[in-house]
PDB file of N, CA and C in Angstrom:
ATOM      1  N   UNK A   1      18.260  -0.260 -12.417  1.00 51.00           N
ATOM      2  CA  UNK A   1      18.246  -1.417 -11.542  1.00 51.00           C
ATOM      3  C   UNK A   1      18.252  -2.714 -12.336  1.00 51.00           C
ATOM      4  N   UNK A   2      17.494  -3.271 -13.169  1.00 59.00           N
ATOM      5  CA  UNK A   2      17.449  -3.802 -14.528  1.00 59.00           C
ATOM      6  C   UNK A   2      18.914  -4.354 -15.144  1.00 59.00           C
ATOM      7  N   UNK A   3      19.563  -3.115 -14.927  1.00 58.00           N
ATOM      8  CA  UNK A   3      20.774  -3.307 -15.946  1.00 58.00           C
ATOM      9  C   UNK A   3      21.812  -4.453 -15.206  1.00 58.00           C
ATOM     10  N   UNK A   4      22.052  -4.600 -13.709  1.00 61.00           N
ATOM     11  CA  UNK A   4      22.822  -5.849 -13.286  1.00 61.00           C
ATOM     12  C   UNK A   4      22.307  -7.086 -13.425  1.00 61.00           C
ATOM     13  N   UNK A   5      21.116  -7.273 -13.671  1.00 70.00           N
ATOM     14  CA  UNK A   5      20.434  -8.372 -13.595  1.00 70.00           C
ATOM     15  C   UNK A   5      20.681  -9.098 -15.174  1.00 70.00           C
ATOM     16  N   UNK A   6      21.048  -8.835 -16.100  1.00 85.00           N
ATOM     17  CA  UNK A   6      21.550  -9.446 -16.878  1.00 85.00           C
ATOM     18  C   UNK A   6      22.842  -9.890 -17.311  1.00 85.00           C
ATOM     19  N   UNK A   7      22.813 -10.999 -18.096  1.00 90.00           N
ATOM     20  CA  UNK A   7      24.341 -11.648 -18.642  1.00 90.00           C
ATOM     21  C   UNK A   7      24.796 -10.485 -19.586  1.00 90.00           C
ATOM     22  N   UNK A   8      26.162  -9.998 -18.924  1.00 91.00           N
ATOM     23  CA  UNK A   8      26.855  -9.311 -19.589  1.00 91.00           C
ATOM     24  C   UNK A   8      28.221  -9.314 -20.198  1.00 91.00           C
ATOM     25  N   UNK A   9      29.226  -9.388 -21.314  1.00 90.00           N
ATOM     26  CA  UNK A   9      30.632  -9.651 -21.455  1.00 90.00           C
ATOM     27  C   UNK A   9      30.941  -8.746 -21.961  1.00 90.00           C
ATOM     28  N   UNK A  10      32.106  -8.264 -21.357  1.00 92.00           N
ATOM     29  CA  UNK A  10      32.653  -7.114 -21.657  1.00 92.00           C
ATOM     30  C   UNK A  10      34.019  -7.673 -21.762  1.00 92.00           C
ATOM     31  N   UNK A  11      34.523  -7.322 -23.601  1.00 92.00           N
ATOM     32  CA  UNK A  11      36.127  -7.474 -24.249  1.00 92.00           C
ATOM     33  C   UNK A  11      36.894  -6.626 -23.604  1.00 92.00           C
ATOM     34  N   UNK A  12      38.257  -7.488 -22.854  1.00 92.00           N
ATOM     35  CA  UNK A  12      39.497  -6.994 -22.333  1.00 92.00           C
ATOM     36  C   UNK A  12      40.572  -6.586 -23.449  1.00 92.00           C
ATOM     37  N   UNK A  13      40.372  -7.770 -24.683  1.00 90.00           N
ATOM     38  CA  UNK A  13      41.227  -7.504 -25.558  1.00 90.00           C
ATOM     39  C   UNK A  13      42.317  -8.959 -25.352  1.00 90.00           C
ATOM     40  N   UNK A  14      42.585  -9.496 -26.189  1.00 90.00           N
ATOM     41  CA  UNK A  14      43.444 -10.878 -26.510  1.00 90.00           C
ATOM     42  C   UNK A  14      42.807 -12.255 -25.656  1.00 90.00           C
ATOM     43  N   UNK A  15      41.218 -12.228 -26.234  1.00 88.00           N
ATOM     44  CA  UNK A  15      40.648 -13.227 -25.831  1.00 88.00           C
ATOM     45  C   UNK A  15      40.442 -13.247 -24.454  1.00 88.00           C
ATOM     46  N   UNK A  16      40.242 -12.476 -23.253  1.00 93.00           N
ATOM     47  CA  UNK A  16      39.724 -12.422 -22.253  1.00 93.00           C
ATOM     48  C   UNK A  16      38.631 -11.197 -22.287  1.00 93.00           C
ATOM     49  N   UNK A  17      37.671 -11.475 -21.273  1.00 92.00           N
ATOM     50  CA  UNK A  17      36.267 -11.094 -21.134  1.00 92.00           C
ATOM     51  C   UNK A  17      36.318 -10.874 -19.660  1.00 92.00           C
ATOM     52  N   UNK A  18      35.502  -9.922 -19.211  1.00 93.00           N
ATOM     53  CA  UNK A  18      34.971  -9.923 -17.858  1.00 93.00           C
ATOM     54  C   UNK A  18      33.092 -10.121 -17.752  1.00 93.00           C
ATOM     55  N   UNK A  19      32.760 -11.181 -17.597  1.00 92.00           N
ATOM     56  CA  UNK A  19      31.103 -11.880 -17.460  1.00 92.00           C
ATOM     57  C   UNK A  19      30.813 -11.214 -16.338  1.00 92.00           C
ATOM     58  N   UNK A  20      29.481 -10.906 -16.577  1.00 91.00           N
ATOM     59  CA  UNK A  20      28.915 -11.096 -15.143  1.00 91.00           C
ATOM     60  C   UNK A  20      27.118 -11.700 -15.648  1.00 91.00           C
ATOM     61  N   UNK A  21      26.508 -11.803 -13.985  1.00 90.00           N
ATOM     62  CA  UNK A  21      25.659 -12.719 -14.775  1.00 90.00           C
ATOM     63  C   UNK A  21      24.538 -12.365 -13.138  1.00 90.00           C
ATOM     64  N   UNK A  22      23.497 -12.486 -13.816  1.00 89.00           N
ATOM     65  CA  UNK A  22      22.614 -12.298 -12.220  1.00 89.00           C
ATOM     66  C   UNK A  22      22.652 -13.200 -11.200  1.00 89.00           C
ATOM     67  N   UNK A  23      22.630 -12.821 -10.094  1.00 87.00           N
ATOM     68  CA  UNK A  23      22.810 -13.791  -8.644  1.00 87.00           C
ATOM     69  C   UNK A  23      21.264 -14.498  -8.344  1.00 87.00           C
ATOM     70  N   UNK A  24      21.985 -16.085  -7.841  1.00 85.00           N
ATOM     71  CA  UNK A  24      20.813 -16.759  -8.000  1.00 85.00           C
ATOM     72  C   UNK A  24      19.926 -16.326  -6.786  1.00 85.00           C
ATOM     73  N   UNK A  25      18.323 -16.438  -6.692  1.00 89.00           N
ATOM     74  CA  UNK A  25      17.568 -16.067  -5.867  1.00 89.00           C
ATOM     75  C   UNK A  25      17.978 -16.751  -4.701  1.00 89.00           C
ATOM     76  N   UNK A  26      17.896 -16.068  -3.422  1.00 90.00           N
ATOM     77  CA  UNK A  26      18.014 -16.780  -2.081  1.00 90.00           C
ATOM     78  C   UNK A  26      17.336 -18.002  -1.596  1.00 90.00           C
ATOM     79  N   UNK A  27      15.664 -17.755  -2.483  1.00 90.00           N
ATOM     80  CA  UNK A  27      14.930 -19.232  -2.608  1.00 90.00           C
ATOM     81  C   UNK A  27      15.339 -20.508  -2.822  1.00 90.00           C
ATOM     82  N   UNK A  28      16.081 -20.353  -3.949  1.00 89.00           N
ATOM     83  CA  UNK A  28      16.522 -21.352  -4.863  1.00 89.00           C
ATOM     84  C   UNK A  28      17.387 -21.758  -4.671  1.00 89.00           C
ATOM     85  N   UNK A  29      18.351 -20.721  -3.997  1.00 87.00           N
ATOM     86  CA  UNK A  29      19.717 -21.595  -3.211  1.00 87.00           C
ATOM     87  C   UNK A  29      19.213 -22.133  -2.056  1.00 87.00           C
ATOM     88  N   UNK A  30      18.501 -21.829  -1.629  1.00 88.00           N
ATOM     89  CA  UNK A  30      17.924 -22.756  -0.123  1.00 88.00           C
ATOM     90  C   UNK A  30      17.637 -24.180  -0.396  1.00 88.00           C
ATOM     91  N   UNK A  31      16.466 -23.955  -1.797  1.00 89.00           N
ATOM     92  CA  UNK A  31      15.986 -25.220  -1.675  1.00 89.00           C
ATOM     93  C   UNK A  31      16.702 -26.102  -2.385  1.00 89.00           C
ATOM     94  N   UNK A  32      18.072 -26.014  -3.420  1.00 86.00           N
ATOM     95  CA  UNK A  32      18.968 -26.790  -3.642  1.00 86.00           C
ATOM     96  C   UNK A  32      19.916 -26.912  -2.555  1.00 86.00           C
ATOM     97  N   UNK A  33      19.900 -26.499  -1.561  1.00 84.00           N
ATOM     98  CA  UNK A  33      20.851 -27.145  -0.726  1.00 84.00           C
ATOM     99  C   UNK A  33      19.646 -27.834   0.181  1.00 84.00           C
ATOM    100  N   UNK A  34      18.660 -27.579   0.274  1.00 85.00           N
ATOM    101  CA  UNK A  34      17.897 -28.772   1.135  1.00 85.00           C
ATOM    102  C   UNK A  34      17.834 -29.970   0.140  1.00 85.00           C
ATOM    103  N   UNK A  35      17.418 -30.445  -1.074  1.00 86.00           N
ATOM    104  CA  UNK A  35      17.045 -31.301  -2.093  1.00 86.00           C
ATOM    105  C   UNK A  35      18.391 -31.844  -1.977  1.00 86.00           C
ATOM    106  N   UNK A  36      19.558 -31.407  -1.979  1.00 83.00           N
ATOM    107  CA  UNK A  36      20.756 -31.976  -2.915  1.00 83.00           C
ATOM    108  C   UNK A  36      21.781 -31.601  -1.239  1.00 83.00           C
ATOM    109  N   UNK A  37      21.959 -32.788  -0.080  1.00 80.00           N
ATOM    110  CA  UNK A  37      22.855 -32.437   0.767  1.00 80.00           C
ATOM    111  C   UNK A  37      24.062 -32.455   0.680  1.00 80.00           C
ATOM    112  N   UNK A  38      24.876 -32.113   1.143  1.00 80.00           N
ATOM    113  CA  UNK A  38      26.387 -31.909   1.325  1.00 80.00           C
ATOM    114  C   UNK A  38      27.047 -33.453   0.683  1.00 80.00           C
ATOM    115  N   UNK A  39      27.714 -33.528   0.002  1.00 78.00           N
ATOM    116  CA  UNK A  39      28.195 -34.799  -0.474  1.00 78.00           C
ATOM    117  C   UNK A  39      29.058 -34.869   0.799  1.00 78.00           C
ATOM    118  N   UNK A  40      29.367 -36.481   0.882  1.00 78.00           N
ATOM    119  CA  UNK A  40      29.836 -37.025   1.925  1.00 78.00           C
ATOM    120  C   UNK A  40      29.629 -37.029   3.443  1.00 78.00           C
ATOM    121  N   UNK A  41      28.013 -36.198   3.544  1.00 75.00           N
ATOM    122  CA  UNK A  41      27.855 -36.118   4.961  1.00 75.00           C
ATOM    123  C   UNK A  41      27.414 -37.028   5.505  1.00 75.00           C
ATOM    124  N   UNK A  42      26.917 -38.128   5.024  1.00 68.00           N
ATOM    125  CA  UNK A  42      26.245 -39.605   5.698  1.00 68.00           C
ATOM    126  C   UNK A  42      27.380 -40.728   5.803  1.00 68.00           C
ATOM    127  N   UNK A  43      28.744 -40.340   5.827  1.00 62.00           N
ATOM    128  CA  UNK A  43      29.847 -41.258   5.939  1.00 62.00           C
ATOM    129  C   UNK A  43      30.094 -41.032   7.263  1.00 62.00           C
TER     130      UNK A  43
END
């Protein structure tokens, strides 16, 4: 279970990679979209 939760790169070969990287907590995306609103919504 462990093992997705980290930054991983895996060589394709001629300088491309496939990353992966852990998903941000549901918390934290909440409370950056409450702190930080939609640009341009008060126009």
């Amino acid at each position: 279970m462990a093992e997705d939760k980290l930054y991983t790169a895996e060589y394709h070969g001629s300088g491309t990679f496939r990353i992966s990287k852990p998903k941000r907590k549901e918390r934290k995306a909440r409370q950056s979209r409450l702190k930080n609103p939609q640009r341009g919504a008060r126009k």
